[in-house]
Coordinates of C-alpha atoms in Angstrom, one line a residue:
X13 CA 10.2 92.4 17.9
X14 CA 12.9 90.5 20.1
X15 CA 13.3 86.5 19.5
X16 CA 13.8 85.7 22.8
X17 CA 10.7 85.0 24.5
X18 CA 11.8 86.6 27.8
X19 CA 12.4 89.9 25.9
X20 CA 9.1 89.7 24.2
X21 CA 7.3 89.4 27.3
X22 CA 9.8 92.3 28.5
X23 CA 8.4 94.4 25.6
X24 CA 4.7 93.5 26.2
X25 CA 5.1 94.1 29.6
X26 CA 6.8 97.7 28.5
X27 CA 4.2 98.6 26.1
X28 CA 1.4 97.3 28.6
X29 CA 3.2 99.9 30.6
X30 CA 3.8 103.1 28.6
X31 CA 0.1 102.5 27.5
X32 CA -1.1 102.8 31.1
X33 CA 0.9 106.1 31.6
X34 CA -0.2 107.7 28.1
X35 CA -4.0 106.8 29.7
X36 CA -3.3 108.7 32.4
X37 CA -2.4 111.5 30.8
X38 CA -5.4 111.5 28.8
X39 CA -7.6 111.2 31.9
X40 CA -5.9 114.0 33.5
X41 CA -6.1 116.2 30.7
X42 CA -9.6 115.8 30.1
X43 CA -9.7 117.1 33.9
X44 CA -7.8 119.7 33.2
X45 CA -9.2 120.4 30.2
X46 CA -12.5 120.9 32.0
X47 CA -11.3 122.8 34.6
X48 CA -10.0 125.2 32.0
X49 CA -13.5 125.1 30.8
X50 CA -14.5 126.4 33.8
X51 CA -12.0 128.7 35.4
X52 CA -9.5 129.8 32.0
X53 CA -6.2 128.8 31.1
X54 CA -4.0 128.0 34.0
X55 CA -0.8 128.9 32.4
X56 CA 1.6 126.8 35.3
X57 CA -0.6 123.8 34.9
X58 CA -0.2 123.9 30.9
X59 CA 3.5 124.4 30.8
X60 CA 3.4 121.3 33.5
X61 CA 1.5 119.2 31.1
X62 CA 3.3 120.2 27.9
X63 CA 6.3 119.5 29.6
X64 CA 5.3 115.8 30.6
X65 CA 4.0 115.0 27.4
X66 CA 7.3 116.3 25.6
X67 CA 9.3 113.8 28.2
X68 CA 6.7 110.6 27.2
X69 CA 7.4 110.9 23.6
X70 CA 11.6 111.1 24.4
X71 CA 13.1 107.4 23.4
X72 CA 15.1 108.0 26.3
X73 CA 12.6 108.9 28.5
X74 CA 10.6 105.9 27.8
X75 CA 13.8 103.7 28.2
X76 CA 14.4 105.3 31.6
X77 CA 10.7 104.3 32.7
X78 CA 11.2 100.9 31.2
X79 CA 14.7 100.1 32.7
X80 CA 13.3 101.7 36.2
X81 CA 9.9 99.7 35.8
X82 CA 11.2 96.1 34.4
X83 CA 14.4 95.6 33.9
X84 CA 17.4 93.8 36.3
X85 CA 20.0 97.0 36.7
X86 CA 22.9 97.4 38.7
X87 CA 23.9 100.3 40.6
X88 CA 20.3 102.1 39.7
X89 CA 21.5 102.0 35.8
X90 CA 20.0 99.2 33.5
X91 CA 22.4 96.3 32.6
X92 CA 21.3 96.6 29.2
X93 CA 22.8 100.3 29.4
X94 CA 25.7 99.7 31.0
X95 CA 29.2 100.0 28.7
X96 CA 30.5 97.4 26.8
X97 CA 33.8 97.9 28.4
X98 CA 36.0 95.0 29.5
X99 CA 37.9 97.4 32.0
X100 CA 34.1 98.1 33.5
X101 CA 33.2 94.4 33.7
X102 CA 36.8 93.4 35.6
X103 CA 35.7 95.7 38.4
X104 CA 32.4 93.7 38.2
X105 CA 31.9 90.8 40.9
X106 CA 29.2 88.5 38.5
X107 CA 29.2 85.2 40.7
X108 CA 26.8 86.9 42.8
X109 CA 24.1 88.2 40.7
X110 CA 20.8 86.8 40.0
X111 CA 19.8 84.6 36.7
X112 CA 17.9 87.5 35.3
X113 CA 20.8 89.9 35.8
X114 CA 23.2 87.7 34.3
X115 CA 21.0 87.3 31.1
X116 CA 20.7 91.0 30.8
X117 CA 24.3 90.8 30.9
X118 CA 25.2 88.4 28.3
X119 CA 22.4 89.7 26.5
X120 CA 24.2 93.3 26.4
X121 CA 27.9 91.9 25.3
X122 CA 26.3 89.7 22.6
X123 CA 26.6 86.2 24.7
X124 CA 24.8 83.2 24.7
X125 CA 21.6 83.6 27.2
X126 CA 20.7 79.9 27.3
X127 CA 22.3 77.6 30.3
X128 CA 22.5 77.2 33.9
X129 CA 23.9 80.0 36.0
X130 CA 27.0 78.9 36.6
X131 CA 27.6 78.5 33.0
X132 CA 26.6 82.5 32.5
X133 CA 29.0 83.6 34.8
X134 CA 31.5 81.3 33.0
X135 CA 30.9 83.3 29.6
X136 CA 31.0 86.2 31.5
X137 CA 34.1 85.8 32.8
X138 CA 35.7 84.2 29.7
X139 CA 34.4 87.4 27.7
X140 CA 36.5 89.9 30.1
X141 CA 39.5 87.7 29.6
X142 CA 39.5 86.9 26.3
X143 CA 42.4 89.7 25.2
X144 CA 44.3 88.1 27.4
X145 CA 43.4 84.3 26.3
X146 CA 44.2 84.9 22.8
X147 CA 47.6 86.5 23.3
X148 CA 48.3 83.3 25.3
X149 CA 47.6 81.7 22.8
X150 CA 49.1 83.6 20.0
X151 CA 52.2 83.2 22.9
X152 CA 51.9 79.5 22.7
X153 CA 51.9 79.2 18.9
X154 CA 55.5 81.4 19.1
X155 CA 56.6 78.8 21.5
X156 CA 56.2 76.0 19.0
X157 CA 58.9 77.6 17.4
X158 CA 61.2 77.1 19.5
X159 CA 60.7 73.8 20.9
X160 CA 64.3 72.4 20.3
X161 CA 65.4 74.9 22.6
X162 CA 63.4 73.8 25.7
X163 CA 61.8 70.4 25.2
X164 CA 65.2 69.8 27.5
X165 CA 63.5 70.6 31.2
X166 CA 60.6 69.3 32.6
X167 CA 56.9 69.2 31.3
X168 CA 53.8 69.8 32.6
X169 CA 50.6 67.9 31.3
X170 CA 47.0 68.2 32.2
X171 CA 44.1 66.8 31.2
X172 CA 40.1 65.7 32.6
X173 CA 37.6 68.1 33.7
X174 CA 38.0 72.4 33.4
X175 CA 35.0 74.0 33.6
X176 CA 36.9 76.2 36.4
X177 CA 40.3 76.6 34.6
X178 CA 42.0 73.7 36.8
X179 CA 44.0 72.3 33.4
X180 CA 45.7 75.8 33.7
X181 CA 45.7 75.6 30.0
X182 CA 44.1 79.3 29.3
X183 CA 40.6 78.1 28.3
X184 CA 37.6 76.1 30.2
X185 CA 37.2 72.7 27.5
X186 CA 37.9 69.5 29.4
X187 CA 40.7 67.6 28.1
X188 CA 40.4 64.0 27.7
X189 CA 43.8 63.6 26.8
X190 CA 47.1 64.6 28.4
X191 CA 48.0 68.4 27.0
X192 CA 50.7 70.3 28.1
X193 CA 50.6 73.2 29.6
X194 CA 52.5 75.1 27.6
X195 CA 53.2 78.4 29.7
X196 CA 56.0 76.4 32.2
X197 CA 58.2 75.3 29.7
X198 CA 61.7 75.9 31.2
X199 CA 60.3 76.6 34.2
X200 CA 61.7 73.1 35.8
X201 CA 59.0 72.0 37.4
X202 CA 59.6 69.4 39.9
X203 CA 56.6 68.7 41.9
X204 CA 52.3 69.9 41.4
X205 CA 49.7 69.5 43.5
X206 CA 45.9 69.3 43.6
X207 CA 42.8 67.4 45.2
X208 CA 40.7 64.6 45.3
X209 CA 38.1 67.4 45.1
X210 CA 39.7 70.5 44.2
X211 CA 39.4 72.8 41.1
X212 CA 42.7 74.4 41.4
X213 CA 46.4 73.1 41.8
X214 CA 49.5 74.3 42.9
X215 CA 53.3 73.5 41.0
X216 CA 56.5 74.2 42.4
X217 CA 60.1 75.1 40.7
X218 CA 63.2 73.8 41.2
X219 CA 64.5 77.2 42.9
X220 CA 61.2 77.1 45.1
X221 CA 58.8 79.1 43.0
X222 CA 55.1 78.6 43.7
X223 CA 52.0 79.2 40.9
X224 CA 48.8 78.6 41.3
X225 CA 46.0 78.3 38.7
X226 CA 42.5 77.4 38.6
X227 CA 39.3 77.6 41.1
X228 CA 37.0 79.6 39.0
X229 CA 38.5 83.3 40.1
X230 CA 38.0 82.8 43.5
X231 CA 41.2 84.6 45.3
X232 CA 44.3 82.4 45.8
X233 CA 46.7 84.0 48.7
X234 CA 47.6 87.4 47.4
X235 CA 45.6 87.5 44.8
X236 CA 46.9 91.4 44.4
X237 CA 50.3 90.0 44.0
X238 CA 49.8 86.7 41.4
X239 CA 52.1 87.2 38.5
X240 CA 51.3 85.2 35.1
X241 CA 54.4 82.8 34.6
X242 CA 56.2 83.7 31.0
X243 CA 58.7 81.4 29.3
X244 CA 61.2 83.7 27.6
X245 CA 59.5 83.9 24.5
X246 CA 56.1 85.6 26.3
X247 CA 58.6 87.7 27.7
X248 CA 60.4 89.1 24.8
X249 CA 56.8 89.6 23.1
X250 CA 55.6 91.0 25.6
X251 CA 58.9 94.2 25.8
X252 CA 57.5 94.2 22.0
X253 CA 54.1 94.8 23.1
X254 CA 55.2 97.5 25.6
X255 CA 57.2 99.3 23.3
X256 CA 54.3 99.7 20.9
X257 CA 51.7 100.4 23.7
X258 CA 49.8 97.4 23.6
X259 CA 50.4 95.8 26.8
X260 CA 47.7 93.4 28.0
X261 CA 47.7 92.5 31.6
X262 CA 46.9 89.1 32.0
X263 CA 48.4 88.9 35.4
X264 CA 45.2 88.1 37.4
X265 CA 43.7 85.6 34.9
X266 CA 42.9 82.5 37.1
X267 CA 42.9 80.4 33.6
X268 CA 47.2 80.4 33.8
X269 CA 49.3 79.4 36.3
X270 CA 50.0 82.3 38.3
X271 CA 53.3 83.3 40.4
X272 CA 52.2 83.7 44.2
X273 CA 55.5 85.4 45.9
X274 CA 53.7 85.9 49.6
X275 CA 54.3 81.3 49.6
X276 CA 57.5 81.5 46.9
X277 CA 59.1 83.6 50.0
X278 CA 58.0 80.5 53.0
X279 CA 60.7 77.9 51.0
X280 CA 57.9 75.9 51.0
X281 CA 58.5 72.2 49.7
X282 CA 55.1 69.8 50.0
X283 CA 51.5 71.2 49.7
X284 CA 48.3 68.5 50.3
X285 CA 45.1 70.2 48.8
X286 CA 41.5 68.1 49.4
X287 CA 38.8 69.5 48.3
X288 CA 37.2 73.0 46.0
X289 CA 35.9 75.8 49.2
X290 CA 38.3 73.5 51.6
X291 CA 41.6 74.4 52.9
X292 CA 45.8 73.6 52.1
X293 CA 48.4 72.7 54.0
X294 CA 51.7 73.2 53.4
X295 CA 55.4 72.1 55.0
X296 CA 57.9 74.4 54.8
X297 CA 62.1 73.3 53.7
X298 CA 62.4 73.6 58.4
X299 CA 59.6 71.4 59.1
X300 CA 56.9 74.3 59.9
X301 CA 53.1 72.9 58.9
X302 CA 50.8 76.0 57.7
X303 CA 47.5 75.9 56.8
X304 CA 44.8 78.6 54.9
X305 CA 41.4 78.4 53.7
X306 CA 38.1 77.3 55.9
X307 CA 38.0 76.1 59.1
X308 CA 34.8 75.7 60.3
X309 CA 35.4 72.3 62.6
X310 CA 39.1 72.7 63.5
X311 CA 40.9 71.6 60.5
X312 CA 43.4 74.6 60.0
X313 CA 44.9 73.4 63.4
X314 CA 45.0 77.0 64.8
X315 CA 42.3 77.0 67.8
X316 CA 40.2 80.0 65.7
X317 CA 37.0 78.7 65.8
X318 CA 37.5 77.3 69.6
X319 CA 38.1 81.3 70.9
X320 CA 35.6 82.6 68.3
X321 CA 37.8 83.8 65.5
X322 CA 37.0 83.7 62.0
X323 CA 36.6 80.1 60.3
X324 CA 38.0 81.3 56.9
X325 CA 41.8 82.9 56.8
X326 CA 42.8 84.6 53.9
X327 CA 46.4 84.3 55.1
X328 CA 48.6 81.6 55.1
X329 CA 49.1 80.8 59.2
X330 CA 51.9 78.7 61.1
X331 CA 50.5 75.8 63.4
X332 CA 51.7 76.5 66.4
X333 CA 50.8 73.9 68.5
X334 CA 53.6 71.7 66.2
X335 CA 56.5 74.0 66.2
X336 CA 58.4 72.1 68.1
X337 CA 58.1 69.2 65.8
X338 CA 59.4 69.0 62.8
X339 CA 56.7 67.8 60.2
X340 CA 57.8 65.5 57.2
X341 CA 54.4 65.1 55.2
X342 CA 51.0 66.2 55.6
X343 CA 47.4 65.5 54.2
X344 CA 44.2 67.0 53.9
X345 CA 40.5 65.3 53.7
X346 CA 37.0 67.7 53.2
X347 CA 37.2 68.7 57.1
X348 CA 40.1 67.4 58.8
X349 CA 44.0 67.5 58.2
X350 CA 46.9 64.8 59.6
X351 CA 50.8 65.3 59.9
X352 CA 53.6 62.7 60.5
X353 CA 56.8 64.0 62.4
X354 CA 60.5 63.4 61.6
X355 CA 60.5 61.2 64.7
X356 CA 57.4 58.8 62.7
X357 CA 54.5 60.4 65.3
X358 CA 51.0 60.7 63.6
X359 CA 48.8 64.1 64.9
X360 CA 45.2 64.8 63.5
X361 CA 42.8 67.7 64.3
X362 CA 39.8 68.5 62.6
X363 CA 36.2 66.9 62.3
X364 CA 35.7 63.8 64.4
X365 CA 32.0 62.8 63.5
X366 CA 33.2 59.8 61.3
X367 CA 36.2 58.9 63.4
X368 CA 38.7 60.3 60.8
X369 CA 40.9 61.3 63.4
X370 CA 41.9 57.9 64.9
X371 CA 41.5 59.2 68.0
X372 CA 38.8 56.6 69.6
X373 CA 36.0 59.2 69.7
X374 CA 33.3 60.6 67.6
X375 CA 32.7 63.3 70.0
X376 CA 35.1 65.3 72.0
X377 CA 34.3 64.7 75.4
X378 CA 34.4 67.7 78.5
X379 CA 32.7 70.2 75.8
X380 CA 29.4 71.7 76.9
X381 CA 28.9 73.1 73.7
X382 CA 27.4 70.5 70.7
X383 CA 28.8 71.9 67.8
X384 CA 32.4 72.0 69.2
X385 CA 31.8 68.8 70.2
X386 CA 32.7 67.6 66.5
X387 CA 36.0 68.6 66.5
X388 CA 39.5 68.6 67.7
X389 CA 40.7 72.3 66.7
X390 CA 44.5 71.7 67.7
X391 CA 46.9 68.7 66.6
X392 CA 46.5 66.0 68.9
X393 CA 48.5 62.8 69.3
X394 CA 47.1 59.3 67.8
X395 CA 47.5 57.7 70.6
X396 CA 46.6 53.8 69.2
X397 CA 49.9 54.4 66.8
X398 CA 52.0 55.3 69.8
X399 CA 53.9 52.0 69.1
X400 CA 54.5 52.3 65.2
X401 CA 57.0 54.5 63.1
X402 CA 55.2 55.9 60.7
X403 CA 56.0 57.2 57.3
X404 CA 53.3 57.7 55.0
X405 CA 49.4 59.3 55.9
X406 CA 46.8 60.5 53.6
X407 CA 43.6 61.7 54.0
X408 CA 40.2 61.0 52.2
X409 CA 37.4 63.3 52.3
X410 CA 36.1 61.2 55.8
X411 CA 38.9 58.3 56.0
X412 CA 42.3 58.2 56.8
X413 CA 45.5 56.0 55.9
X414 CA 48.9 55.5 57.2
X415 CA 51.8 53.1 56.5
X416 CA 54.6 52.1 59.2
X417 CA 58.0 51.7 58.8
X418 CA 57.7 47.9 59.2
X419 CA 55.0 48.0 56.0
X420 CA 51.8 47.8 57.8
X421 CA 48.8 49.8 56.3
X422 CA 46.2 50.9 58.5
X423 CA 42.9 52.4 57.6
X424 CA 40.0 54.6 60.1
X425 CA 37.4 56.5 59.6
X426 CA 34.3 56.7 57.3
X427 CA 34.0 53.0 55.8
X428 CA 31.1 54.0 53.4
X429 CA 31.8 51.5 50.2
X430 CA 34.8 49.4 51.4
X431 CA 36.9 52.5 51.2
X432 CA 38.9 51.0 54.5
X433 CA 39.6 48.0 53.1
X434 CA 39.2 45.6 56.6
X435 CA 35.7 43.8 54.8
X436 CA 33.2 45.8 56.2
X437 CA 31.3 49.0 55.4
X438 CA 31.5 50.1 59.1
X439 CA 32.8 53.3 60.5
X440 CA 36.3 52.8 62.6
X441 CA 36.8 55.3 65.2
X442 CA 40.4 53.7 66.0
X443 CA 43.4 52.6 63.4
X444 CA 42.6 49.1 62.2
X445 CA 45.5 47.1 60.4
X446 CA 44.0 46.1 56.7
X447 CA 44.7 42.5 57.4
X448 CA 44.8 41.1 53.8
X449 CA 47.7 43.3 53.2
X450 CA 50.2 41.9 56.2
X451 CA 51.7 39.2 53.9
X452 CA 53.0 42.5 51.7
X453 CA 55.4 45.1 52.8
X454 CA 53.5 48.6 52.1
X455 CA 55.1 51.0 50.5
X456 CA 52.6 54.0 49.9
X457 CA 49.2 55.1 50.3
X458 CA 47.1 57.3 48.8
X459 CA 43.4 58.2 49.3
X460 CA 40.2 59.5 47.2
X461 CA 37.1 60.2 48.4
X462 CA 35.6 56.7 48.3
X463 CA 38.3 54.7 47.6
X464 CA 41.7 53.7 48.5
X465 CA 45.5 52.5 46.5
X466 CA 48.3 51.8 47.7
X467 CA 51.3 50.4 46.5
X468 CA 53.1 46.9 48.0
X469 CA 55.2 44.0 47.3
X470 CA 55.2 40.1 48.5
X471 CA 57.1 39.7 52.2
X472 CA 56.2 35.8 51.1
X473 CA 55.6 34.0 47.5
X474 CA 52.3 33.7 48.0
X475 CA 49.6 36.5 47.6
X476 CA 46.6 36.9 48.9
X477 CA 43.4 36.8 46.3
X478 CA 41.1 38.5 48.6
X479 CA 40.3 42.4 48.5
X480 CA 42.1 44.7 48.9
X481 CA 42.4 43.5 44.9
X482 CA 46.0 43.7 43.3
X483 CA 45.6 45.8 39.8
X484 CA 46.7 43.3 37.1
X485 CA 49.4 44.4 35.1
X486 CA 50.2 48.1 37.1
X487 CA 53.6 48.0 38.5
X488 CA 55.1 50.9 41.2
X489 CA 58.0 52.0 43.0
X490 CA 58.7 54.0 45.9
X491 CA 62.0 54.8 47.8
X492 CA 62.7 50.9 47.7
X493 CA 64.1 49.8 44.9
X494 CA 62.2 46.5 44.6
X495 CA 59.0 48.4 43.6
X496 CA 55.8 46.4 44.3
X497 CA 52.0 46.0 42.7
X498 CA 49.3 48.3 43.1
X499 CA 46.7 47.7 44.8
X500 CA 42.5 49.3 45.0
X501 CA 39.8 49.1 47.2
X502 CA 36.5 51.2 48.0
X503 CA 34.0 52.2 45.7
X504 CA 34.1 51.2 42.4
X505 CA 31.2 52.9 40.7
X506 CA 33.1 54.9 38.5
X507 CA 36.1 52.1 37.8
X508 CA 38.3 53.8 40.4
X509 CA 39.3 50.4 41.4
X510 CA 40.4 49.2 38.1
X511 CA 39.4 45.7 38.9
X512 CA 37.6 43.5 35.9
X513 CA 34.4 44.2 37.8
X514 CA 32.9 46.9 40.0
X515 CA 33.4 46.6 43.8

């Protein structure tokens, strides 16, 4: 008898079942039975019954009837037959089945059953890779061999939350403290990338390599054509492994950084991620701005969901409507995306609804239809910055910040928790300068979801005691070599202000 309750009610329900069946048999030879009282022995009708009591009393038979009857399957065979056969479960998409299947599953390759969904598909998916995770990690231990040798180039750390393998570290624990990852050493890193809500990130070389890692096995670009990054040492064991005919191919496990070569091949040098099932942008080395991912209200900037095309690309796609400026930064929020020129010109497109744009509208107007309405689907100019130079823009998930050339920060958008920083909780369809600032000279800005930092230093000796709130004792520099203070404000539930209490 099973210890799982849900299999012990399975087996009731089976026995309950086979019961009914073997009464039926019964009944209907007691007909027949009867009628062979009456008329002789029908030989056809024997045989026939002979035949379907053999079949009852098979194991397999009566598994067949069971798995048929009760049990989740997949494909018409029961998951609880199905081969315990990592190359059979790779082909196997799992994120789409239902709670019952999944147990089966786990169930079958001796797994943990208890848990939410997501967390069965997790061991699932960890059980298919696991070959692959533990030579990474027999790879790893090799490396700390060798550490004189490349503890010279750049490092890569990671730590917080990776329950979809966005620490690119080969395994799903979160991290609470900073842990390299140790598969790019001597890889020169010089730049990574990720969002205020994104489960994956993106690093780039110093000779224009891009990886990518994370976001739970959902495809990343050419997912057909990812590559696992090796340090020389995976490398060398890895000829080893090939000569002895033991090759694992990890290539495709989302857990490691993996090589993309369809974005290595765009000399791409700045990517702005926002948020996990949102989109990228990226700026190539001559300017170009492409986006990919979903684009539901406008945000890739390419006019799709205005002529009716799709609102997801799985390709990477060139924003036309700026080739003929040469973009030098751009950001991303949950539904919208803005871009600064070479000449300091700020362009938005995207949602609208919370006046994220800066365009002076929450609705665009001389649309018929509602739902396009909420959207701008190609870059258009902020007209209310016409008269600034401006250098630095990020995007929130509804909110938006620039800085200008002279060091003035302005904020628009969704004002939900103080995240604009002007005193008020109010939406701002227009750029409004963050007036407790102007006695600083801005020099950077960067934005979460509900809250806001940027980085200053005094125009004046005095200094303003007002929000936004200067972070005691944190100390920044950007491109000017004064540096400055850093300073928070927004929502401050979970201390992302860092102030001594909570905004």
């Amino acid at each position: 008898m099973a210890s799982n309750p849900l299999e012990r009610i399975r087996e009731q329900q089976a026995m309950k079942l086979l019961d009914a069946l073997q009464g039926d048999l019964r009944a209907q030879m007691r007909l027949d039975n009867d009628e062979l009282d009456r008329n002789g022995e029908n030989e056809k009708a024997s045989v026939r019954r002979k035949a379907r009591i053999a079949r009852l009393s098979d194991p397999q038979e009566r598994e067949r009837i069971w798995s048929r009857e009760l049990l989740p399957s997949y494909e018409g065979t029961a998951i609880r037959s199905l081969p315990k056969n990592r190359a059979f479960w790779r082909e196997i998409d799992v994120s789409v089945w239902r709670k019952d299947e999944l147990n089966a599953a786990c169930t079958l390759l001796d797994l943990p059953t208890n848990g939410k969904k997501l967390e069965l598909i997790a061991r699932i998916q960890d059980w298919v890779h696991e070959p692959e995770i533990l030579a990474r990690l027999e790879d790893q231990r090799l490396l700390e061999l060798q550490q004189d040798e490349i503890l010279a180039s750049e490092r890569v750390f990671a730590f917080g939350s990776n329950a979809n393998g966005e620490l690119g570290l080969g395994h799903r624990r979160a991290c609470e403290l900073p842990t390299e990852i140790e598969s790019f050493r001597g890889a020169h890193i010089t730049n990574v990338y990720s969002g205020f809500d994104a489960d994956f990130a993106f690093a780039r070389t110093e000779d224009g390599q891009i990886f990518a890692w994370g976001g739970a096995g959902r495809a990343i670009f050419d997912e057909a054509m990812a590559k696992i990054r090796r340090s020389k040492v995976q490398q060398q064991q890895e000829e080893q492994h090939d000569k002895a005919g033991n090759r694992i191919n990890g290539d495709l496990c989302f857990l490691f950084p993996r090589l993309i070569p369809n974005l290595s091949s765009k000399s791409l040098v700045h990517f702005a991620c926002g948020r996990t099932g949102g989109h990228v942008a990226m700026i190539s080395d001559k300017g170009e701005c492409f986006t990919w991912g979903r684009g539901e209200y406008g945000e890739l900037g390419t006019s799709s969901c205005e002529s009716g095309g799709k609102a997801f690309t799985e390709d990477l796609v060139r924003v036309d409507h700026l080739r003929n400026s040469h973009i030098a930064t751009v950001s991303v929020g949950s539904t919208h995306t803005a871009a600064v020129t070479d000449k300091g010109k700020l362009y938005a497109w995207g949602s609208c609804v919370s006046g994220q744009l800066g365009l002076g509208e929450a609705k665009r107007a001389g649309v018929k239809e509602k739902r396009l309405q909420l959207y701008f689907p190609t870059p258009t100019i902020v007209e209310a910055l016409q008269s600034k130079w401006i250098t630095r823009v990020s995007c929130g998930a509804t909110h938006t910040a620039v800085v200008s050339a002279d060091g003035q920060l302005f904020t628009f958008g969704c004002g939900d928790g103080g995240r604009l920083g002007v005193g008020s909780n109010d939406d701002s369809l227009h750029p409004q300068l963050v007036s407790s600032l102007e006695k600083h000279v801005v020099l950077d800005v960067c934005c979460g979801s509900w809250h806001t930092l940027c980085v200053a230093r005094e125009r004046e000796e005095t200094f303003p005691v007002r929000a936004p709130r200067r972070v005691l004792g944190v100390s920044a520099s950007n491109n000017d070599s004064s540096g400055g203070f850093v300073f928070a404000f927004g929502s401050g539930l979970r201390g992302q202000v860092l102030c001594m209490f909570t905004v």
